[in-house]
Short mmCIF file of C-alpha atoms and ligand atoms in Angstrom, two decimals:
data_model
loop_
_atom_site.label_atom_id
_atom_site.label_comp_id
_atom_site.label_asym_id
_atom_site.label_seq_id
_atom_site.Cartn_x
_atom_site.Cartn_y
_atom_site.Cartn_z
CA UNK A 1 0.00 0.00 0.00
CA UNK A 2 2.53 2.66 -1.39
CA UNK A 3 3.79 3.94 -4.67
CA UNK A 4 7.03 3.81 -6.35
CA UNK A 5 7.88 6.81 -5.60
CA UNK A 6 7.11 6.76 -2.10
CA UNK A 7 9.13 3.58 -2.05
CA UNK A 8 11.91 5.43 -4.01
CA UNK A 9 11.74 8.03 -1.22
CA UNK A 10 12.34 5.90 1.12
CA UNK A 11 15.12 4.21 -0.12
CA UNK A 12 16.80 7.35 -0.52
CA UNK A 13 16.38 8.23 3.32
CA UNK A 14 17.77 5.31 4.00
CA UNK A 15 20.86 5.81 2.47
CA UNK A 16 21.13 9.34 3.13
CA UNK A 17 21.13 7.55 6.88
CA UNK A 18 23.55 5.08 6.10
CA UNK A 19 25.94 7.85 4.82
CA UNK A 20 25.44 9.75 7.77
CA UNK A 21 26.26 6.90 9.89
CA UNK A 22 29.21 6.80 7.20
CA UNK A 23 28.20 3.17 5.97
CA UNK A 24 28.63 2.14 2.81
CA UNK A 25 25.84 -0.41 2.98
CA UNK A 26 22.96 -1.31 4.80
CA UNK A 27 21.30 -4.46 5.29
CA UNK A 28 17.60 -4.91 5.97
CA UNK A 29 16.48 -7.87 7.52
CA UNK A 30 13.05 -6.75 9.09
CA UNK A 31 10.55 -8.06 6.68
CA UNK A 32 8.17 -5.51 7.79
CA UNK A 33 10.59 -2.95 6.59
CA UNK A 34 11.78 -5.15 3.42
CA UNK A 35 7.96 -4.45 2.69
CA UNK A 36 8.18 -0.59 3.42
CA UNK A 37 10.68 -0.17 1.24
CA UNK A 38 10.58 -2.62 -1.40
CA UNK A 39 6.27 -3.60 -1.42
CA UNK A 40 8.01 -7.07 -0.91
CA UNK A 41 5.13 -9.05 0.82
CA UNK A 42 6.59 -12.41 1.05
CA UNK A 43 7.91 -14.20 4.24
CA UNK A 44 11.36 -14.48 3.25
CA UNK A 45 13.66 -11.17 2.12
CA UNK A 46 16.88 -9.98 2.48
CA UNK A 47 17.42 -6.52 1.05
CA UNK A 48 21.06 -4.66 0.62
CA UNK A 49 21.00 -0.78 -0.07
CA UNK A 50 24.21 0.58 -1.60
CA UNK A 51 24.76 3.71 -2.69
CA UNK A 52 24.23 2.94 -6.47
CA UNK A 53 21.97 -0.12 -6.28
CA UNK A 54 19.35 -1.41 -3.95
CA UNK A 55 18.93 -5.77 -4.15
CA UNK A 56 16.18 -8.16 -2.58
CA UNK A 57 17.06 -11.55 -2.17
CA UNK A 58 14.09 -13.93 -1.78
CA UNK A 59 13.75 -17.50 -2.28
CA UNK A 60 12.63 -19.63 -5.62
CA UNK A 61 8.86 -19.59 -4.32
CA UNK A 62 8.49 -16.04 -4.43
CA UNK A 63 10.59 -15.18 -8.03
CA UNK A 64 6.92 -13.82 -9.13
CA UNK A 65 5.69 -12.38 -6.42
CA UNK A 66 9.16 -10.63 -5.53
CA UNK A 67 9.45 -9.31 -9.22
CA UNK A 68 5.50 -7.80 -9.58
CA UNK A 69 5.51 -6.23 -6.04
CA UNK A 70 9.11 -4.78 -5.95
CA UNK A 71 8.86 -4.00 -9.41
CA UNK A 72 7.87 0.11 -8.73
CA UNK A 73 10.13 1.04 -6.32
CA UNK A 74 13.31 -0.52 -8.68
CA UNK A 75 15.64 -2.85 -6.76
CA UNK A 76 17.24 -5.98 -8.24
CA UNK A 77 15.62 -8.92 -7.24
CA UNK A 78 18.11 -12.05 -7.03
CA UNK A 79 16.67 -16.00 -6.04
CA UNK A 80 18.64 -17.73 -3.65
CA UNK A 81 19.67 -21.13 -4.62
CA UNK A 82 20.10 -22.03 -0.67
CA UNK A 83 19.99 -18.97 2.22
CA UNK A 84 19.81 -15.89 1.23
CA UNK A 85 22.78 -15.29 3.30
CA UNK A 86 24.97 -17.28 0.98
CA UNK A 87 23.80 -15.24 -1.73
CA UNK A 88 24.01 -12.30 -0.27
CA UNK A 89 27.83 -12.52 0.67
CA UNK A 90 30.04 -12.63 -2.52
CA UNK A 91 27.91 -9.10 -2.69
CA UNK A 92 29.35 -7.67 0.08
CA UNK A 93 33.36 -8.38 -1.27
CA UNK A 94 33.76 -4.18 -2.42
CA UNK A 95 32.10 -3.09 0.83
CA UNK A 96 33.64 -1.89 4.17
CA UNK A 97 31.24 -1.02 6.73
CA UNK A 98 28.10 -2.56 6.28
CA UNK A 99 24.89 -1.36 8.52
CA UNK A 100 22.60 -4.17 10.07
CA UNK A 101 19.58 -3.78 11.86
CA UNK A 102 21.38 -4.90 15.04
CA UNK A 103 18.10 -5.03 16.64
CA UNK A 104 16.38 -7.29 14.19
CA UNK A 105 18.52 -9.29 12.80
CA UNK A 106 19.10 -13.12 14.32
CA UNK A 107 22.27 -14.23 15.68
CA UNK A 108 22.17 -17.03 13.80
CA UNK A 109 22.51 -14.74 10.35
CA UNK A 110 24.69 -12.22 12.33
CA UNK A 111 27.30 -15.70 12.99
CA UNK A 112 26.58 -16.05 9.21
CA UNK A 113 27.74 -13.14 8.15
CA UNK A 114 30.28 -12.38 10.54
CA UNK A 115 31.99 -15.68 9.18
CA UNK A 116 31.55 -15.08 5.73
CA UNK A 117 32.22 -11.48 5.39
CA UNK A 118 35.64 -9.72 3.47
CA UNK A 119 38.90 -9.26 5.33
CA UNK A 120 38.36 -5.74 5.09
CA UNK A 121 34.56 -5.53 5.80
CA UNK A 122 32.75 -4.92 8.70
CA UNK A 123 29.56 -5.04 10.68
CA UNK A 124 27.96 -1.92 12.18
CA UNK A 125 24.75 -1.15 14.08
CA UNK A 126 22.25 0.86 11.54
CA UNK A 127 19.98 1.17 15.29
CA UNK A 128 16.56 1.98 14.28
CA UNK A 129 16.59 4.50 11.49
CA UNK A 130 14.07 2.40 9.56
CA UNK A 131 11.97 2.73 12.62
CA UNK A 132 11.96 5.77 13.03
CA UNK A 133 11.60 7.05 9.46
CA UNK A 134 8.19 4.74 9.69
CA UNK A 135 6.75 6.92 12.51
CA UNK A 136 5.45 9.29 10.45
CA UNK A 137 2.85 7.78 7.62
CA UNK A 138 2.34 8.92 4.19
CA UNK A 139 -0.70 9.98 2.79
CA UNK A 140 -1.56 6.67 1.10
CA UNK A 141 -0.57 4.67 4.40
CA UNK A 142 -2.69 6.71 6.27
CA UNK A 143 -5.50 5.97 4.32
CA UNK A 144 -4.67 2.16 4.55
CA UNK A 145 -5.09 2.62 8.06
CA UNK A 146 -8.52 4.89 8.14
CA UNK A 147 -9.76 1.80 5.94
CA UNK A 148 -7.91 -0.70 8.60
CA UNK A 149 -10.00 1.17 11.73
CA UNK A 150 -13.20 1.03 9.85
CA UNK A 151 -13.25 -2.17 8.58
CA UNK A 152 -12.43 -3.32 12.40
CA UNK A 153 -15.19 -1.34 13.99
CA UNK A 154 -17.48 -2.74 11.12
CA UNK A 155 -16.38 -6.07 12.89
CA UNK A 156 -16.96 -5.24 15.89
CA UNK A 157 -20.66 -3.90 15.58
CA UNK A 158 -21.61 -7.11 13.76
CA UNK A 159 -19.92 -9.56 15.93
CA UNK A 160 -22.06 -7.53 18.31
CA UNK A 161 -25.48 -8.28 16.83
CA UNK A 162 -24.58 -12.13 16.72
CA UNK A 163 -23.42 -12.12 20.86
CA UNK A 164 -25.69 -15.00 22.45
CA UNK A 165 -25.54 -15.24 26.29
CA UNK A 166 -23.67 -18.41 26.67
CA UNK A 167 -21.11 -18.06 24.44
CA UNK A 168 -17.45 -19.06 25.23
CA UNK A 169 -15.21 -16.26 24.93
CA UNK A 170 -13.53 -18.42 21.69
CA UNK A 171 -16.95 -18.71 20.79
CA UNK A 172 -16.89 -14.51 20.27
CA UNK A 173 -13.45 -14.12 19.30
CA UNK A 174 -14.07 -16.94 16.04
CA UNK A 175 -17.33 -14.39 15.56
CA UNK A 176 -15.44 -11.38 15.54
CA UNK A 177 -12.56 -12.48 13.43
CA UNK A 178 -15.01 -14.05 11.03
CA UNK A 179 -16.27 -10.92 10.47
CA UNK A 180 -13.13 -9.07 9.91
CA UNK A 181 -12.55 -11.48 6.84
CA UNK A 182 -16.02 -11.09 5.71
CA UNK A 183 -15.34 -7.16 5.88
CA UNK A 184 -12.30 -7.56 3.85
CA UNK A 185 -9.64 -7.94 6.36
CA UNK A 186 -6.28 -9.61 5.48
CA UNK A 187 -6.29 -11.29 8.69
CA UNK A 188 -6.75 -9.82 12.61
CA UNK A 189 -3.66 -7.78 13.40
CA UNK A 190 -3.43 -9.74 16.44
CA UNK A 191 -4.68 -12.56 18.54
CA UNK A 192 -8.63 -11.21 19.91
CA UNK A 193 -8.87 -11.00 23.48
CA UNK A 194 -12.53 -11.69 24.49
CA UNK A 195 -11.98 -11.36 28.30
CA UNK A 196 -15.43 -11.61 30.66
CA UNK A 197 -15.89 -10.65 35.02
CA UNK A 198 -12.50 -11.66 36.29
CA UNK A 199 -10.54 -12.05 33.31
CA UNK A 200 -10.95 -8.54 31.69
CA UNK A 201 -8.48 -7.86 35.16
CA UNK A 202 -5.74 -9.29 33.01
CA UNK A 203 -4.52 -6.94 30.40
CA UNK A 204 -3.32 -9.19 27.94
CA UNK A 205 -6.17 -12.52 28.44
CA UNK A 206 -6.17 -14.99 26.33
CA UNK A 207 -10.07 -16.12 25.26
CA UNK A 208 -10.36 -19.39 27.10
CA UNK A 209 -14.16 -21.47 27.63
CA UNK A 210 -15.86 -19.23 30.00
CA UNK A 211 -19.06 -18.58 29.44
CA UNK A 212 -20.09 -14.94 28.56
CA UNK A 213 -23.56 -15.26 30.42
CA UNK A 214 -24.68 -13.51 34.17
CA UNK A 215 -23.78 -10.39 34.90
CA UNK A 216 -20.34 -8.66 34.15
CA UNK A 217 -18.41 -6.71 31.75
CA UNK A 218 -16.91 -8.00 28.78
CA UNK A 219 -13.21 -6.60 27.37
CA UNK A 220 -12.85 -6.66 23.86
CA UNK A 221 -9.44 -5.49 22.19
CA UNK A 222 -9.01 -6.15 18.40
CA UNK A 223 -7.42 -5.23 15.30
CA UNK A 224 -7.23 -5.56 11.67
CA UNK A 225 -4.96 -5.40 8.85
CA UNK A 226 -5.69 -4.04 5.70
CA UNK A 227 -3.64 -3.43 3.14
CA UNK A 228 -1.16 -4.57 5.36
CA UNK A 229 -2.18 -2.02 7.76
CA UNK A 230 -2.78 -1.97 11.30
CA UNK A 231 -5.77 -1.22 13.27
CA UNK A 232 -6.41 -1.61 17.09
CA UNK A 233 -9.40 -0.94 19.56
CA UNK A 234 -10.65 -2.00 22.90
CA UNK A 235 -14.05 -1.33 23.88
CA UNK A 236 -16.05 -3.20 27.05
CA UNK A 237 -19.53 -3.84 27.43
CA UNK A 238 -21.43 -4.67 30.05
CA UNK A 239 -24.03 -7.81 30.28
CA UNK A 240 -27.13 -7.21 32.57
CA UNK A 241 -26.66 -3.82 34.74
CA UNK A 242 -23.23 -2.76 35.93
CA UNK A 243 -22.95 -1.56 39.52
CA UNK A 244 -21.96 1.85 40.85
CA UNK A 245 -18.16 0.40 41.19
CA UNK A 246 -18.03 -0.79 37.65
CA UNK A 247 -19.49 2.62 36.20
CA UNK A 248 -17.37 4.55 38.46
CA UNK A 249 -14.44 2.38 37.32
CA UNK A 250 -15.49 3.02 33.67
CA UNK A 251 -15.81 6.38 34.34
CA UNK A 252 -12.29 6.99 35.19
CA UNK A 253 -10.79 5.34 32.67
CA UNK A 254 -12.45 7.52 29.97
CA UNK A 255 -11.79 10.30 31.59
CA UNK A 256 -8.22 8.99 30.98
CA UNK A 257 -8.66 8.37 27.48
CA UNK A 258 -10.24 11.73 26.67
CA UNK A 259 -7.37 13.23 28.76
CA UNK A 260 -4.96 11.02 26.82
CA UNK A 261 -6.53 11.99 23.50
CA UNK A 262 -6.46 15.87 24.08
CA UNK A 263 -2.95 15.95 24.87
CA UNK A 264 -2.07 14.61 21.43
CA UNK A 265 -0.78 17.31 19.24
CA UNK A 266 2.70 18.49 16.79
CA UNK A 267 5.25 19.10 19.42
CA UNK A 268 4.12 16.93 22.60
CA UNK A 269 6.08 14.64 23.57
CA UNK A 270 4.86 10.69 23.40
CA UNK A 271 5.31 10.65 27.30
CA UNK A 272 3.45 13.82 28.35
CA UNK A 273 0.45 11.58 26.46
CA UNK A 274 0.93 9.02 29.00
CA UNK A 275 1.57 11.79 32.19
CA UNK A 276 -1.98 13.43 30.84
CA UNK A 277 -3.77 9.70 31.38
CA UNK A 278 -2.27 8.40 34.69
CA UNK A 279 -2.73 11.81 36.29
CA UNK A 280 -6.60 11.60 35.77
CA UNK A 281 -6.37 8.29 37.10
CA UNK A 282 -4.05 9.07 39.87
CA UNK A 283 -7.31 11.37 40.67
CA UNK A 284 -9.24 8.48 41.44
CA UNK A 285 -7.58 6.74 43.35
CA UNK A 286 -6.44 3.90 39.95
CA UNK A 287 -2.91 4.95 39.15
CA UNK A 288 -1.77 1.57 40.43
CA UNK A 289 -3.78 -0.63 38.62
CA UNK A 290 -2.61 1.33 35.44
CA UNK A 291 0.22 -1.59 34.81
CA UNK A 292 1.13 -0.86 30.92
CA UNK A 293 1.95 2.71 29.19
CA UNK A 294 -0.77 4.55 27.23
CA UNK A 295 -0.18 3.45 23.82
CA UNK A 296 2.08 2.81 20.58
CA UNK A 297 2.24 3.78 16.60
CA UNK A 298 1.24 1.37 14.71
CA UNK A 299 1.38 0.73 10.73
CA UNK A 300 2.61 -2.05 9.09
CA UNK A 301 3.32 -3.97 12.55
CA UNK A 302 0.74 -3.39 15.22
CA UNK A 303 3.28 -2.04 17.74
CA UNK A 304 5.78 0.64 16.34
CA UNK A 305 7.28 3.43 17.18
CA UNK A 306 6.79 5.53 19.28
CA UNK A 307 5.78 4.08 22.64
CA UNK A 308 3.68 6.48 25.18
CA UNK A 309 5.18 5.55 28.17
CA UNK A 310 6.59 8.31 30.50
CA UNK A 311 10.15 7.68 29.58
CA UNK A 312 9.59 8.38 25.67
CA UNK A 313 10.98 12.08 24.99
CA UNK A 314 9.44 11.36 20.96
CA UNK A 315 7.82 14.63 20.01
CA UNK A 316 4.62 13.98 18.12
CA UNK A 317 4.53 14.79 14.68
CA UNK A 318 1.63 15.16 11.80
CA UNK A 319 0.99 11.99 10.31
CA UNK A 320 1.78 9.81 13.26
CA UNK A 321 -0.76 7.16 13.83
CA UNK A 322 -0.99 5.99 17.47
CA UNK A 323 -3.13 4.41 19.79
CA UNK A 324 -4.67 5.49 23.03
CA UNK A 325 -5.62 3.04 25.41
CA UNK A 326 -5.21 3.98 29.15
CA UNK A 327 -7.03 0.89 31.69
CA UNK A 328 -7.35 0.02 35.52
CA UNK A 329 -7.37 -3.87 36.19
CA UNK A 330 -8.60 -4.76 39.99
CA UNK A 331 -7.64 -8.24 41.10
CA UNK A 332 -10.76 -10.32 41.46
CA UNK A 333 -13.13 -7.17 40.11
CA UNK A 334 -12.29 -6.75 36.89
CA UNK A 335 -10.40 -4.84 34.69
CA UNK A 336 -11.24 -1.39 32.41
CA UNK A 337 -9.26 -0.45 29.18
CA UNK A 338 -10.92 1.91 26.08
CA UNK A 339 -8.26 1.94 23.21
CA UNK A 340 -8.99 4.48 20.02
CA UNK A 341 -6.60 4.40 17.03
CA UNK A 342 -5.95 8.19 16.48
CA UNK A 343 -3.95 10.47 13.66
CA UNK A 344 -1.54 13.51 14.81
CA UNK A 345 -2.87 15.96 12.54
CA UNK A 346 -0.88 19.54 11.68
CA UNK A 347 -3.29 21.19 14.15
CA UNK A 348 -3.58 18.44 16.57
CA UNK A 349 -5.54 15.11 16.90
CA UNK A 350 -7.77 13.04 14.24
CA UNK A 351 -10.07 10.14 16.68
CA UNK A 352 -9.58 7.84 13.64
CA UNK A 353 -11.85 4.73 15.09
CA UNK A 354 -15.56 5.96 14.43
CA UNK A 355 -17.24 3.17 17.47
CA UNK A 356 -19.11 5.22 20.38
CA UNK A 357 -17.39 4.93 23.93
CA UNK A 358 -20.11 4.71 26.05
CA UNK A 359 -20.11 1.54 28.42
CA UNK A 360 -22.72 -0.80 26.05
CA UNK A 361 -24.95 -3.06 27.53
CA UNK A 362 -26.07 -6.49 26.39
ZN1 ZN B 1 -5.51 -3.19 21.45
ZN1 ZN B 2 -2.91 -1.36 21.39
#
């Protein structure tokens, strides 16, 4: 989901990077950001950027695929008889200091190359200049994700109409991610949680066979991609009437999002996001059941740069794409967490996921 000449431009930051870092290669291993730059979708990609020439190595399944989707942005493609690795190596015999993305690539392939490399060659961190040059999205990706956010609160309002009392949490999360096909998703960005009473207390549940039935409230956080782009969104619900803790708890955490949300603007930093939630919730008495930091960009991978935790000093920018998602999970009670999808804009913040954030009940 980018043009050539997007992907052109972003071969040319990288190497404007690699000089800088005065490399005279750089090696991407990161398929995610094989994709960014190349439109390389398949599962196995190797791509070296010199200064004259950019080349993906893939493997003998993908000589099609490699060729059509890399074919805009204008690198060589080159099947590997065995590892890409070994293929990749008699390239590197002109080079000297050759960036890799020390905090992707496997030490397995590091060994590799490491043992295989020229006398006079060597390896050097490239750190996370791909990263960071993803932060901020292009018009076309952000569109990819507007669709990505739609399509997945689509999902979520028709898993909604099928919800039977008595359900299995699995039950819902097959429903929901059944739907996110239907609606044209590639596939859910991430594993559903469904979590119900006790288990919505634990921030990252896993569906198991409870029964969704009774009274309680009901944590839902998913996400699609589309396009290969990511969306994400929690929302709860309630079955039967909530009591006066529950609403009070649900309360506060909104509060906290809103607060959250507001803050976002050109120039903030990513942790005064997260100060602007855990001081509401501080207020009420939740700031230690606020265990995880108030969101992440996300784009091609569902967690990206930046993080909004407190120790992030990332300022903001126009045409980051980030998530919001404050919560407050009591042992034994229950656990609160209301996640939008949201767009830095030049003047400050685009609420990107259209689903109402009222507590629902079933
Ligand atoms: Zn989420
Ligand atoms: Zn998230």
């Amino acid at each position: 989901m980018s043009t050539p000449n997007e992907q052109r431009g972003r071969l040319a930051q990288l190497w404007k990077d690699a000089a800088a870092l005065e490399l005279d290669a750089a090696l991407v291993s990161a398929l995610p950001n094989v994709r960014y730059l190349t439109g390389f979708t398949g599962s196995n990609g190797l791509l070296l950027v010199t200064e004259r020439q950019a080349t993906l190595f893939t493997d003998p399944r993908y000589t099609l695929q490699a060729r059509t989707e890399s074919a805009g942005s204008g690198v060589k493609v080159v099947i590997a008889k065995k590892s890409l690795e070994e293929a990749l190596t008699p390239r590197l015999a002109k080079l000297k200091r050759i960036g890799f993305e020390n905090n992707r690539l496997s030490y397995r392939a590091w060994e590799h190359l490491q043992r295989n490399l020229p006398l006079s060659a060597s390896l050097k961190p490239l750190g996370n200049v791909l990263e960071q040059q993803r932060m901020v999205k292009s018009p076309t990706e952000i569109a990819a994700i507007r669709e990505s956010v739609n399509i997945n609160s689509q999902a979520f309002a028709a898993a909604l109409t099928r919800f039977r009392p008595g359900m299995t949490e699995t039950d819902f999360a097959a429903e929901i991610e059944y739907q996110m096909r239907l609606l044209g998703a590639d596939k859910p960005a991430f594993d559903t949680i469904v979590a119900f009473k006790k288990n919505s207390a634990l921030p990252h549940a896993r569906p198991g066979n409870a029964r969704i039935d009774g009274n309680g409230l009901l944590l839902i956080d998913m996400g699609t991609f589309r396009g290969g782009y990511a969306s994400d969104m929690t929302r709860c619900v309630h079955l039967g009437k909530p009591g006066a803790k529950t609403r009070d708890l649900y309360r506060a955490v909104l509060e906290a999002q809103l607060a959250g949300v507001n803050t976002v603007a050109p120039g903030v930093s990513a942790g005064d996001v997260d100060v602007a939630t855990r001081r509401v919730l501080r207020k009420h008495g939740l700031a230690k059941f606020f265990v995880h930091s108030t969101g992440h960009g996300l784009g091609l991978e569902i967690h990206e740069a930046p993080r909004l935790g407190r120790a992030d000093e990332t300022k903001l920018q126009a045409g980051m794409a980030i998530t919001i998602e404050p919560g407050a999970y009591i042992d034994g009670v229950g656990g609160v967490r209301i996640e939008d999808t949201v767009l830095t804009t030049p003047t400050g913040v685009e609420i990107l996921t259209p689903t109402a954030k009222e507590l629902v009940f079933l």
